Amino acid sequence: MNIQRIVFLITIVFFPILTFSQRNIEGKVIGGDDRKALQFANVFISNSTKGQQTDEKGKFKLVNVPSGVLDLVISYIGYETLSIKIKADTLKKPLLILLSPDAIALQGITVKRLRNGFELYYPLFREYFIGKTEFSASCKLKNPKALWFSMNDDHSELTIKADEPLEIENKALGYIIKYNLEEFKYNFTQNYVSFYGYPFFQEMTTNNEKKQKKWHENREKAYFGSPQHFFKSLINYDLSNAGFTVYSLIREEKRFFLVPVIPELKDSLGNIIQHASRAKKEIDSTDIILNANPFLHKVPNPKQSSFVQYLVKMPLDENCIFEVKEQLPYLNFDHLLYVFYDREFEEPQFADLGKKDSPQISILTLLEPLTLIEPNGHLVNPLGVLFEGRWGNEKMGEFLPIDYEPESF
């Protein structure tokens, strides 16, 4: 994810002309303050297994990187982490990357950390960052004490950051994830969580063939039915064969008005034969209007919810969900997407009434029109889409690198 922010003394220039093979990224990292090479700086493609540390001359070379737009991340203690949108396919020369010293440290800015933040809010962080799925239960955050917690002035929003990359061990999928957490926020008023950062995947190794086979099976299980699987199937016009059915979801705010519990009745001459009761009840006009449309089907919603939801009964085809501009596929759809995946049942803790045979359902809200989709199903801007339902519940437990390819796709 490329987060826009003010950064001092960060520039990207090119070395003199050198030969450079396609799908490789190489270059040198130096400090923006003294122009000296930064040895052991971390350089990696975010969300991938491609990465390394710079050598004694500050140089690096990542080989056989994925195609398309990538986030090249460079981090070094005492300097601001830098993320660069880059396409290895079009690079012709090595990069010279200047990192800026940490502006907050230089200015002596201090943030008030909650003294008992870990005890109070680590369970919340684990739920929304690690997750509650079956595979999430196999994840272990190995350095939780790296986290620190702060609260805004009116105590409506919690912010969580880390003093070092978080190290997550996913024993279900066989990965160690080094996650450079930039920021995690939880809004208590809106019950809304958001976080971003730069993950780097390292494959775990074992000589145990049974464990290797299990990792393979679990990775495929995590991939199929995932957002990456969906988007890749979408741009290949293969949603149906992949097990996805998509509907347009209309979600509108409830609008209440009061009517008598017992209505007034009149005879054919207009004489009142039953007076309206003084007691009144609330009626949702939005629900009445939408329910009258025969092409809509109401989706059950919690009673305390402030909105109603209706599906358009006709499934959508791929052309209603994305469009091609200059030979590139972009997400572009009206209302919300309601996505069924029928090749795998939902885990009981997320299914309605704990049913064991409920299909996995996800809801997508497009936050950024024309969100670019890469050929591997990766979104160039993951923040351009809000996920609810199954995909909203999937956290580190189902997290796979973008360069993962299932054998049976």
mmCIF file of C-alpha atoms in Angstrom:
data_model
loop_
_atom_site.group_PDB
_atom_site.id
_atom_site.type_symbol
_atom_site.label_atom_id
_atom_site.label_comp_id
_atom_site.label_asym_id
_atom_site.label_seq_id
_atom_site.Cartn_x
_atom_site.Cartn_y
_atom_site.Cartn_z
ATOM 1 C CA MET A 1 0.000 0.000 0.000
ATOM 2 C CA ASN A 2 1.439 3.369 -0.917
ATOM 3 C CA ILE A 3 0.403 5.873 1.758
ATOM 4 C CA GLN A 4 0.858 9.501 0.849
ATOM 5 C CA ARG A 5 2.649 11.558 3.449
ATOM 6 C CA ILE A 6 5.241 14.322 3.739
ATOM 7 C CA VAL A 7 8.708 12.881 3.654
ATOM 8 C CA PHE A 8 11.908 14.888 3.826
ATOM 9 C CA LEU A 9 14.931 14.246 1.624
ATOM 10 C CA ILE A 10 13.503 11.195 -0.125
ATOM 11 C CA THR A 11 14.253 10.997 -3.814
ATOM 12 C CA ILE A 12 14.539 8.286 -6.377
ATOM 13 C CA VAL A 13 17.070 8.672 -9.193
ATOM 14 C CA PHE A 14 18.728 6.342 -11.623
ATOM 15 C CA PHE A 15 22.297 5.150 -11.884
ATOM 16 C CA PRO A 16 24.186 5.692 -15.144
ATOM 17 C CA ILE A 17 23.101 3.397 -17.954
ATOM 18 C CA LEU A 18 23.604 -0.285 -17.070
ATOM 19 C CA THR A 19 22.140 -3.478 -18.429
ATOM 20 C CA PHE A 20 19.128 -4.656 -16.439
ATOM 21 C CA SER A 21 17.118 -7.811 -16.998
ATOM 22 C CA GLN A 22 13.342 -7.724 -16.950
ATOM 23 C CA ARG A 23 11.452 -8.804 -13.852
ATOM 24 C CA ASN A 24 14.463 -8.053 -11.637
ATOM 25 C CA ILE A 25 14.760 -5.042 -9.359
ATOM 26 C CA GLU A 26 18.197 -3.933 -8.260
ATOM 27 C CA GLY A 27 19.694 -0.807 -6.811
ATOM 28 C CA LYS A 28 21.423 0.863 -3.882
ATOM 29 C CA VAL A 29 20.101 2.396 -0.655
ATOM 30 C CA ILE A 30 21.828 5.400 0.916
ATOM 31 C CA GLY A 31 21.018 7.805 3.731
ATOM 32 C CA GLY A 32 19.503 11.090 2.681
ATOM 33 C CA ASP A 33 21.392 12.930 5.428
ATOM 34 C CA ASP A 34 24.990 11.874 4.705
ATOM 35 C CA ARG A 35 24.670 9.995 1.371
ATOM 36 C CA LYS A 36 26.393 6.950 2.889
ATOM 37 C CA ALA A 37 25.418 3.416 1.940
ATOM 38 C CA LEU A 38 22.974 1.745 4.337
ATOM 39 C CA GLN A 39 24.109 -1.792 5.071
ATOM 40 C CA PHE A 40 21.494 -4.396 6.112
ATOM 41 C CA ALA A 41 18.548 -2.219 5.049
ATOM 42 C CA ASN A 42 15.451 -4.334 4.433
ATOM 43 C CA VAL A 43 14.240 -4.285 0.812
ATOM 44 C CA PHE A 44 11.212 -6.331 -0.213
ATOM 45 C CA ILE A 45 8.110 -6.480 -2.371
ATOM 46 C CA SER A 46 5.143 -5.930 -0.066
ATOM 47 C CA ASN A 47 2.790 -8.928 0.231
ATOM 48 C CA SER A 48 5.331 -11.261 -1.351
ATOM 49 C CA THR A 49 8.180 -13.667 -0.654
ATOM 50 C CA LYS A 50 10.658 -11.498 -2.573
ATOM 51 C CA GLY A 51 13.074 -9.592 -0.360
ATOM 52 C CA GLN A 52 16.573 -9.315 1.063
ATOM 53 C CA GLN A 53 18.921 -7.064 3.031
ATOM 54 C CA THR A 54 21.396 -4.734 1.367
ATOM 55 C CA ASP A 55 25.069 -5.727 1.329
ATOM 56 C CA GLU A 56 28.017 -3.788 2.749
ATOM 57 C CA LYS A 57 27.762 -1.353 -0.177
ATOM 58 C CA GLY A 58 24.040 -0.823 0.307
ATOM 59 C CA LYS A 59 23.191 -2.813 -2.836
ATOM 60 C CA PHE A 60 20.357 -5.265 -3.411
ATOM 61 C CA LYS A 61 18.909 -7.372 -6.231
ATOM 62 C CA LEU A 62 15.460 -8.990 -6.213
ATOM 63 C CA VAL A 63 15.129 -11.589 -8.977
ATOM 64 C CA ASN A 64 12.073 -13.005 -10.722
ATOM 65 C CA VAL A 65 9.638 -10.625 -9.060
ATOM 66 C CA PRO A 66 5.901 -10.665 -9.906
ATOM 67 C CA SER A 67 4.677 -8.702 -12.900
ATOM 68 C CA GLY A 68 2.485 -5.632 -12.689
ATOM 69 C CA VAL A 69 2.456 -2.727 -10.241
ATOM 70 C CA LEU A 70 4.288 -3.611 -7.015
ATOM 71 C CA ASP A 71 5.043 -1.921 -3.706
ATOM 72 C CA LEU A 72 8.807 -1.869 -3.207
ATOM 73 C CA VAL A 73 9.407 -1.274 0.509
ATOM 74 C CA ILE A 74 12.687 -0.099 2.042
ATOM 75 C CA SER A 75 13.141 0.155 5.802
ATOM 76 C CA TYR A 76 16.077 0.891 8.089
ATOM 77 C CA ILE A 77 16.255 1.668 11.803
ATOM 78 C CA GLY A 78 16.317 5.418 12.389
ATOM 79 C CA TYR A 79 14.913 6.199 8.931
ATOM 80 C CA GLU A 80 11.400 6.527 7.582
ATOM 81 C CA THR A 81 10.038 3.479 5.822
ATOM 82 C CA LEU A 82 9.623 4.163 2.104
ATOM 83 C CA SER A 83 7.134 2.478 -0.225
ATOM 84 C CA ILE A 84 7.476 2.937 -3.997
ATOM 85 C CA LYS A 85 4.951 1.914 -6.649
ATOM 86 C CA ILE A 86 7.010 0.208 -9.316
ATOM 87 C CA LYS A 87 6.732 -2.065 -12.383
ATOM 88 C CA ALA A 88 9.652 -4.419 -12.812
ATOM 89 C CA ASP A 89 8.532 -5.163 -16.371
ATOM 90 C CA THR A 90 9.451 -1.659 -17.507
ATOM 91 C CA LEU A 91 12.583 -0.997 -15.416
ATOM 92 C CA LYS A 92 15.749 -0.633 -17.456
ATOM 93 C CA LYS A 93 18.221 0.695 -14.873
ATOM 94 C CA PRO A 94 19.095 0.081 -11.219
ATOM 95 C CA LEU A 95 17.633 2.447 -8.635
ATOM 96 C CA LEU A 96 19.385 4.798 -6.270
ATOM 97 C CA ILE A 97 17.135 5.204 -3.229
ATOM 98 C CA LEU A 98 17.671 7.891 -0.588
ATOM 99 C CA LEU A 99 16.024 7.326 2.781
ATOM 100 C CA SER A 100 15.115 10.209 5.036
ATOM 101 C CA PRO A 101 15.989 10.186 8.746
ATOM 102 C CA ASP A 102 12.947 9.651 10.951
ATOM 103 C CA ALA A 103 11.361 13.120 11.142
ATOM 104 C CA ILE A 104 9.589 12.380 14.428
ATOM 105 C CA ALA A 105 12.814 11.282 16.109
ATOM 106 C CA LEU A 106 14.706 14.291 14.730
ATOM 107 C CA GLN A 107 12.123 16.746 16.040
ATOM 108 C CA GLY A 108 11.933 15.061 19.415
ATOM 109 C CA ILE A 109 8.179 14.563 19.090
ATOM 110 C CA THR A 110 6.745 12.265 21.737
ATOM 111 C CA VAL A 111 3.387 10.498 21.635
ATOM 112 C CA LYS A 112 1.653 9.703 24.909
ATOM 113 C CA ARG A 113 1.492 5.939 25.204
ATOM 114 C CA LEU A 114 -1.143 4.263 27.330
ATOM 115 C CA ARG A 115 0.507 2.772 30.397
ATOM 116 C CA ASN A 116 -1.842 -0.217 30.512
ATOM 117 C CA GLY A 117 -2.647 -0.270 26.791
ATOM 118 C CA PHE A 118 -1.410 -3.805 26.188
ATOM 119 C CA GLU A 119 -3.495 -5.306 28.982
ATOM 120 C CA LEU A 120 -6.614 -3.409 27.895
ATOM 121 C CA TYR A 121 -6.482 -3.584 24.126
ATOM 122 C CA TYR A 122 -4.234 -6.416 22.964
ATOM 123 C CA PRO A 123 -7.241 -8.835 22.786
ATOM 124 C CA LEU A 124 -8.990 -6.339 20.492
ATOM 125 C CA PHE A 125 -5.890 -6.053 18.318
ATOM 126 C CA ARG A 126 -5.502 -9.809 18.073
ATOM 127 C CA GLU A 127 -9.150 -10.271 17.056
ATOM 128 C CA TYR A 128 -9.041 -7.708 14.248
ATOM 129 C CA PHE A 129 -5.447 -8.253 13.084
ATOM 130 C CA ILE A 130 -4.867 -11.995 13.554
ATOM 131 C CA GLY A 131 -8.542 -12.952 13.215
ATOM 132 C CA LYS A 132 -10.888 -15.615 14.593
ATOM 133 C CA THR A 133 -10.882 -18.206 11.795
ATOM 134 C CA GLU A 134 -9.645 -21.778 12.108
ATOM 135 C CA PHE A 135 -6.298 -20.875 10.527
ATOM 136 C CA SER A 136 -6.003 -17.731 12.667
ATOM 137 C CA ALA A 137 -5.982 -19.972 15.745
ATOM 138 C CA SER A 138 -2.716 -21.425 14.391
ATOM 139 C CA CYS A 139 -1.099 -17.966 14.197
ATOM 140 C CA LYS A 140 1.243 -16.728 16.885
ATOM 141 C CA LEU A 141 2.469 -13.152 17.237
ATOM 142 C CA LYS A 142 6.003 -13.736 18.463
ATOM 143 C CA ASN A 143 6.780 -10.171 19.570
ATOM 144 C CA PRO A 144 3.516 -8.691 20.914
ATOM 145 C CA LYS A 145 5.379 -6.379 23.300
ATOM 146 C CA ALA A 146 6.580 -4.395 20.273
ATOM 147 C CA LEU A 147 3.069 -2.912 20.138
ATOM 148 C CA TRP A 148 2.235 0.376 21.804
ATOM 149 C CA PHE A 149 -1.148 2.029 22.275
ATOM 150 C CA SER A 150 -2.447 5.594 22.333
ATOM 151 C CA MET A 151 -5.889 7.248 22.529
ATOM 152 C CA ASN A 152 -7.193 10.492 21.064
ATOM 153 C CA ASP A 153 -8.402 13.291 23.326
ATOM 154 C CA ASP A 154 -12.074 12.279 23.478
ATOM 155 C CA HIS A 155 -11.222 8.570 23.838
ATOM 156 C CA SER A 156 -13.203 7.701 20.706
ATOM 157 C CA GLU A 157 -10.316 6.288 18.689
ATOM 158 C CA LEU A 158 -7.520 3.886 19.576
ATOM 159 C CA THR A 159 -4.252 3.920 17.647
ATOM 160 C CA ILE A 160 -1.789 1.025 17.743
ATOM 161 C CA LYS A 161 1.736 1.090 16.322
ATOM 162 C CA ALA A 162 4.847 -1.039 16.699
ATOM 163 C CA ASP A 163 8.483 -0.282 17.503
ATOM 164 C CA GLU A 164 9.693 -3.055 15.196
ATOM 165 C CA PRO A 165 8.259 -5.286 12.448
ATOM 166 C CA LEU A 166 5.710 -7.704 13.856
ATOM 167 C CA GLU A 167 6.614 -11.363 13.419
ATOM 168 C CA ILE A 168 3.649 -13.669 12.848
ATOM 169 C CA GLU A 169 4.137 -17.422 12.697
ATOM 170 C CA ASN A 170 1.345 -19.097 10.731
ATOM 171 C CA LYS A 171 1.690 -22.810 11.433
ATOM 172 C CA ALA A 172 -1.389 -23.621 9.343
ATOM 173 C CA LEU A 173 0.028 -22.187 6.105
ATOM 174 C CA GLY A 174 3.747 -22.554 6.793
ATOM 175 C CA TYR A 175 4.750 -18.883 6.650
ATOM 176 C CA ILE A 176 6.610 -16.430 8.848
ATOM 177 C CA ILE A 177 5.253 -12.951 8.129
ATOM 178 C CA LYS A 178 7.349 -9.894 8.956
ATOM 179 C CA TYR A 179 4.771 -7.111 9.070
ATOM 180 C CA ASN A 180 5.861 -3.464 9.111
ATOM 181 C CA LEU A 181 2.778 -2.068 10.843
ATOM 182 C CA GLU A 182 2.375 1.580 9.935
ATOM 183 C CA GLU A 183 -0.863 2.143 11.831
ATOM 184 C CA PHE A 184 -3.851 0.330 13.315
ATOM 185 C CA LYS A 185 -6.949 2.334 14.286
ATOM 186 C CA TYR A 186 -10.150 1.310 16.032
ATOM 187 C CA ASN A 187 -13.043 3.777 16.265
ATOM 188 C CA PHE A 188 -15.230 3.020 19.279
ATOM 189 C CA THR A 189 -18.053 5.297 18.077
ATOM 190 C CA GLN A 190 -18.441 3.704 14.652
ATOM 191 C CA ASN A 191 -17.055 0.259 15.578
ATOM 192 C CA TYR A 192 -14.737 0.624 12.605
ATOM 193 C CA VAL A 193 -11.235 -0.807 12.266
ATOM 194 C CA SER A 194 -8.559 -0.005 9.703
ATOM 195 C CA PHE A 195 -4.878 -0.850 9.457
ATOM 196 C CA TYR A 196 -2.129 -0.801 6.876
ATOM 197 C CA GLY A 197 1.454 -1.879 6.633
ATOM 198 C CA TYR A 198 3.966 -3.814 4.584
ATOM 199 C CA PRO A 199 4.126 -7.607 4.997
ATOM 200 C CA PHE A 200 6.994 -9.823 3.868
ATOM 201 C CA PHE A 201 6.582 -13.605 3.697
ATOM 202 C CA GLN A 202 9.209 -16.234 4.497
ATOM 203 C CA GLU A 203 8.397 -19.885 3.855
ATOM 204 C CA MET A 204 8.866 -22.194 6.818
ATOM 205 C CA THR A 205 10.943 -25.316 6.166
ATOM 206 C CA THR A 206 10.524 -28.871 7.382
ATOM 207 C CA ASN A 207 11.647 -32.373 6.459
ATOM 208 C CA ASN A 208 8.306 -33.743 7.606
ATOM 209 C CA GLU A 209 6.443 -34.726 4.429
ATOM 210 C CA LYS A 210 3.124 -34.922 6.246
ATOM 211 C CA LYS A 211 3.490 -31.318 7.429
ATOM 212 C CA GLN A 212 4.543 -30.152 3.952
ATOM 213 C CA LYS A 213 1.458 -31.798 2.469
ATOM 214 C CA LYS A 214 -0.766 -30.137 5.070
ATOM 215 C CA TRP A 215 0.717 -26.719 4.321
ATOM 216 C CA HIS A 216 0.057 -27.301 0.634
ATOM 217 C CA GLU A 217 -3.557 -28.293 1.285
ATOM 218 C CA ASN A 218 -4.187 -25.378 3.638
ATOM 219 C CA ARG A 219 -2.691 -22.828 1.237
ATOM 220 C CA GLU A 220 -5.001 -24.026 -1.517
ATOM 221 C CA LYS A 221 -7.946 -23.920 0.874
ATOM 222 C CA ALA A 222 -7.028 -20.339 1.851
ATOM 223 C CA TYR A 223 -6.634 -19.299 -1.788
ATOM 224 C CA PHE A 224 -9.817 -20.723 -3.280
ATOM 225 C CA GLY A 225 -12.737 -18.478 -2.413
ATOM 226 C CA SER A 226 -10.383 -15.614 -1.457
ATOM 227 C CA PRO A 227 -10.515 -12.054 -2.845
ATOM 228 C CA GLN A 228 -7.462 -12.786 -5.020
ATOM 229 C CA HIS A 229 -9.175 -15.876 -6.463
ATOM 230 C CA PHE A 230 -12.345 -13.850 -7.067
ATOM 231 C CA PHE A 231 -10.622 -10.952 -8.846
ATOM 232 C CA LYS A 232 -8.478 -13.265 -10.972
ATOM 233 C CA SER A 233 -11.567 -15.259 -11.998
ATOM 234 C CA LEU A 234 -13.438 -11.997 -12.636
ATOM 235 C CA ILE A 235 -11.013 -10.576 -15.201
ATOM 236 C CA ASN A 236 -10.763 -14.011 -16.861
ATOM 237 C CA TYR A 237 -14.574 -14.123 -17.208
ATOM 238 C CA ASP A 238 -14.636 -17.326 -15.185
ATOM 239 C CA LEU A 239 -16.679 -16.513 -12.063
ATOM 240 C CA SER A 240 -19.252 -19.263 -12.529
ATOM 241 C CA ASN A 241 -16.702 -22.031 -13.137
ATOM 242 C CA ALA A 242 -14.742 -20.829 -10.116
ATOM 243 C CA GLY A 243 -17.791 -21.180 -7.837
ATOM 244 C CA PHE A 244 -18.794 -17.515 -7.476
ATOM 245 C CA THR A 245 -22.253 -16.021 -7.934
ATOM 246 C CA VAL A 246 -22.588 -12.263 -7.636
ATOM 247 C CA TYR A 247 -25.615 -10.054 -7.013
ATOM 248 C CA SER A 248 -26.119 -6.334 -6.671
ATOM 249 C CA LEU A 249 -26.964 -5.380 -3.078
ATOM 250 C CA ILE A 250 -29.039 -2.297 -2.291
ATOM 251 C CA ARG A 251 -28.405 -0.959 1.208
ATOM 252 C CA GLU A 252 -30.393 2.049 2.361
ATOM 253 C CA GLU A 253 -30.945 3.849 5.640
ATOM 254 C CA LYS A 254 -34.183 3.101 7.476
ATOM 255 C CA ARG A 255 -36.700 5.965 7.550
ATOM 256 C CA PHE A 256 -39.287 5.591 10.289
ATOM 257 C CA PHE A 257 -42.681 7.224 10.788
ATOM 258 C CA LEU A 258 -45.377 6.578 13.411
ATOM 259 C CA VAL A 259 -48.780 5.014 12.692
ATOM 260 C CA PRO A 260 -51.542 3.890 15.080
ATOM 261 C CA VAL A 261 -51.263 0.321 16.315
ATOM 262 C CA ILE A 262 -54.989 -0.055 15.518
ATOM 263 C CA PRO A 263 -55.804 1.849 12.308
ATOM 264 C CA GLU A 264 -58.890 3.935 11.712
ATOM 265 C CA LEU A 265 -61.616 2.194 9.686
ATOM 266 C CA LYS A 266 -64.469 3.751 7.691
ATOM 267 C CA ASP A 267 -67.483 2.279 5.953
ATOM 268 C CA SER A 268 -68.382 2.852 2.323
ATOM 269 C CA LEU A 269 -70.098 6.135 3.223
ATOM 270 C CA GLY A 270 -67.034 7.473 5.014
ATOM 271 C CA ASN A 271 -68.356 6.987 8.506
ATOM 272 C CA ILE A 272 -65.791 5.998 11.123
ATOM 273 C CA ILE A 273 -66.532 2.526 12.407
ATOM 274 C CA GLN A 274 -63.244 2.094 14.272
ATOM 275 C CA HIS A 275 -61.204 4.871 15.783
ATOM 276 C CA ALA A 276 -57.429 4.761 15.545
ATOM 277 C CA SER A 277 -55.687 3.860 18.747
ATOM 278 C CA ARG A 278 -53.608 6.385 20.604
ATOM 279 C CA ALA A 279 -50.784 3.870 20.838
ATOM 280 C CA LYS A 280 -48.468 4.090 17.862
ATOM 281 C CA LYS A 281 -45.810 1.919 16.264
ATOM 282 C CA GLU A 282 -42.846 2.659 13.997
ATOM 283 C CA ILE A 283 -43.005 1.774 10.315
ATOM 284 C CA ASP A 284 -39.949 1.764 8.048
ATOM 285 C CA SER A 285 -40.892 3.501 4.808
ATOM 286 C CA THR A 286 -37.678 2.400 3.078
ATOM 287 C CA ASP A 287 -38.469 -1.228 3.786
ATOM 288 C CA ILE A 288 -42.034 -0.834 2.505
ATOM 289 C CA ILE A 289 -40.902 0.772 -0.758
ATOM 290 C CA LEU A 290 -38.156 -1.773 -1.486
ATOM 291 C CA ASN A 291 -40.344 -4.729 -0.480
ATOM 292 C CA ALA A 292 -42.915 -3.706 -3.087
ATOM 293 C CA ASN A 293 -40.385 -4.249 -5.882
ATOM 294 C CA PRO A 294 -40.817 -7.843 -7.211
ATOM 295 C CA PHE A 295 -37.257 -7.869 -8.559
ATOM 296 C CA LEU A 296 -35.784 -7.447 -5.070
ATOM 297 C CA HIS A 297 -35.261 -9.965 -2.281
ATOM 298 C CA LYS A 298 -34.782 -8.859 1.316
ATOM 299 C CA VAL A 299 -31.592 -9.926 3.056
ATOM 300 C CA PRO A 300 -31.971 -10.598 6.806
ATOM 301 C CA ASN A 301 -30.324 -7.950 8.931
ATOM 302 C CA PRO A 302 -29.942 -7.457 12.708
ATOM 303 C CA LYS A 303 -32.946 -5.618 14.134
ATOM 304 C CA GLN A 304 -30.733 -2.949 15.674
ATOM 305 C CA SER A 305 -29.201 -2.170 12.270
ATOM 306 C CA SER A 306 -29.832 1.328 10.909
ATOM 307 C CA PHE A 307 -30.283 0.135 7.314
ATOM 308 C CA VAL A 308 -32.157 -2.442 5.231
ATOM 309 C CA GLN A 309 -30.657 -4.627 2.491
ATOM 310 C CA TYR A 310 -32.200 -6.050 -0.671
ATOM 311 C CA LEU A 311 -30.665 -8.207 -3.408
ATOM 312 C CA VAL A 312 -31.466 -7.681 -7.055
ATOM 313 C CA LYS A 313 -32.608 -11.186 -7.980
ATOM 314 C CA MET A 314 -30.783 -11.322 -11.327
ATOM 315 C CA PRO A 315 -27.101 -12.389 -10.947
ATOM 316 C CA LEU A 316 -24.468 -10.077 -12.369
ATOM 317 C CA ASP A 317 -22.057 -11.062 -15.105
ATOM 318 C CA GLU A 318 -18.444 -9.933 -15.262
ATOM 319 C CA ASN A 319 -19.151 -6.941 -17.504
ATOM 320 C CA CYS A 320 -21.298 -5.407 -14.736
ATOM 321 C CA ILE A 321 -18.424 -5.573 -12.245
ATOM 322 C CA PHE A 322 -15.327 -4.404 -14.107
ATOM 323 C CA GLU A 323 -14.445 -2.547 -17.266
ATOM 324 C CA VAL A 324 -11.406 -2.391 -19.502
ATOM 325 C CA LYS A 325 -9.697 0.919 -20.196
ATOM 326 C CA GLU A 326 -6.589 1.036 -22.358
ATOM 327 C CA GLN A 327 -6.357 -2.765 -22.067
ATOM 328 C CA LEU A 328 -6.341 -2.644 -18.247
ATOM 329 C CA PRO A 329 -9.142 -4.054 -16.024
ATOM 330 C CA TYR A 330 -10.704 -1.778 -13.410
ATOM 331 C CA LEU A 331 -13.353 -2.524 -10.788
ATOM 332 C CA ASN A 332 -16.420 -0.408 -11.485
ATOM 333 C CA PHE A 333 -19.879 -1.348 -10.180
ATOM 334 C CA ASP A 334 -23.062 0.229 -8.814
ATOM 335 C CA HIS A 335 -24.450 -0.341 -5.318
ATOM 336 C CA LEU A 336 -22.630 -3.096 -3.388
ATOM 337 C CA LEU A 337 -21.561 -6.578 -4.480
ATOM 338 C CA TYR A 338 -22.985 -9.620 -2.693
ATOM 339 C CA VAL A 339 -20.711 -12.559 -3.455
ATOM 340 C CA PHE A 340 -21.621 -16.214 -2.867
ATOM 341 C CA TYR A 341 -18.884 -18.849 -2.901
ATOM 342 C CA ASP A 342 -20.459 -22.315 -2.998
ATOM 343 C CA ARG A 343 -17.352 -24.525 -3.005
ATOM 344 C CA GLU A 344 -16.733 -24.135 0.727
ATOM 345 C CA PHE A 345 -19.046 -23.756 3.722
ATOM 346 C CA GLU A 346 -18.706 -20.922 6.196
ATOM 347 C CA GLU A 347 -17.087 -21.662 9.537
ATOM 348 C CA PRO A 348 -19.851 -22.138 12.179
ATOM 349 C CA GLN A 349 -18.767 -19.178 14.313
ATOM 350 C CA PHE A 350 -19.503 -16.810 11.385
ATOM 351 C CA ALA A 351 -22.576 -18.528 9.919
ATOM 352 C CA ASP A 352 -26.116 -17.465 10.801
ATOM 353 C CA LEU A 353 -27.274 -19.422 13.854
ATOM 354 C CA GLY A 354 -24.114 -21.515 13.614
ATOM 355 C CA LYS A 355 -25.334 -23.429 10.551
ATOM 356 C CA LYS A 356 -22.869 -25.961 9.149
ATOM 357 C CA ASP A 357 -24.013 -25.755 5.539
ATOM 358 C CA SER A 358 -24.034 -22.004 4.894
ATOM 359 C CA PRO A 359 -22.173 -20.799 1.787
ATOM 360 C CA GLN A 360 -19.455 -18.226 2.266
ATOM 361 C CA ILE A 361 -20.838 -14.730 1.667
ATOM 362 C CA SER A 362 -18.862 -11.513 1.242
ATOM 363 C CA ILE A 363 -19.974 -7.928 0.619
ATOM 364 C CA LEU A 364 -17.859 -5.445 -1.331
ATOM 365 C CA THR A 365 -18.126 -1.658 -1.239
ATOM 366 C CA LEU A 366 -16.181 0.264 -3.858
ATOM 367 C CA LEU A 367 -14.452 3.176 -2.110
ATOM 368 C CA GLU A 368 -12.356 4.252 -5.090
ATOM 369 C CA PRO A 369 -13.910 4.169 -8.579
ATOM 370 C CA LEU A 370 -11.833 2.406 -11.209
ATOM 371 C CA THR A 371 -9.641 0.327 -8.900
ATOM 372 C CA LEU A 372 -6.996 -1.431 -11.005
ATOM 373 C CA ILE A 373 -6.803 -5.244 -10.905
ATOM 374 C CA GLU A 374 -3.515 -6.996 -11.674
ATOM 375 C CA PRO A 375 -3.520 -10.256 -13.717
ATOM 376 C CA ASN A 376 -2.788 -12.280 -10.559
ATOM 377 C CA GLY A 377 -5.932 -10.919 -8.888
ATOM 378 C CA HIS A 378 -4.068 -8.402 -6.716
ATOM 379 C CA LEU A 379 -5.621 -4.949 -6.277
ATOM 380 C CA VAL A 380 -3.129 -2.158 -6.901
ATOM 381 C CA ASN A 381 -4.884 -0.161 -4.175
ATOM 382 C CA PRO A 382 -6.290 -2.588 -1.563
ATOM 383 C CA LEU A 383 -7.807 0.376 0.286
ATOM 384 C CA GLY A 384 -10.060 0.998 -2.715
ATOM 385 C CA VAL A 385 -12.468 -1.755 -1.591
ATOM 386 C CA LEU A 386 -14.148 -2.391 1.766
ATOM 387 C CA PHE A 387 -14.767 -6.063 2.564
ATOM 388 C CA GLU A 388 -17.511 -7.368 4.857
ATOM 389 C CA GLY A 389 -18.695 -10.869 5.655
ATOM 390 C CA ARG A 390 -16.289 -13.739 5.012
ATOM 391 C CA TRP A 391 -13.568 -11.612 3.460
ATOM 392 C CA GLY A 392 -13.928 -9.079 6.240
ATOM 393 C CA ASN A 393 -13.273 -11.868 8.765
ATOM 394 C CA GLU A 394 -10.197 -13.231 6.997
ATOM 395 C CA LYS A 395 -7.066 -11.769 8.571
ATOM 396 C CA MET A 396 -3.546 -13.175 9.025
ATOM 397 C CA GLY A 397 -4.839 -16.746 9.197
ATOM 398 C CA GLU A 398 -5.661 -16.809 5.452
ATOM 399 C CA PHE A 399 -3.057 -14.279 4.341
ATOM 400 C CA LEU A 400 -1.088 -15.463 1.278
ATOM 401 C CA PRO A 401 1.667 -13.707 -0.708
ATOM 402 C CA ILE A 402 0.701 -12.217 -4.066
ATOM 403 C CA ASP A 403 3.225 -14.472 -5.822
ATOM 404 C CA TYR A 404 1.480 -17.617 -4.553
ATOM 405 C CA GLU A 405 0.088 -19.782 -7.366
ATOM 406 C CA PRO A 406 -2.178 -22.757 -6.559
ATOM 407 C CA GLU A 407 -1.324 -25.901 -8.479
ATOM 408 C CA SER A 408 -4.931 -26.809 -9.208
ATOM 409 C CA PHE A 409 -6.116 -23.408 -10.532
#
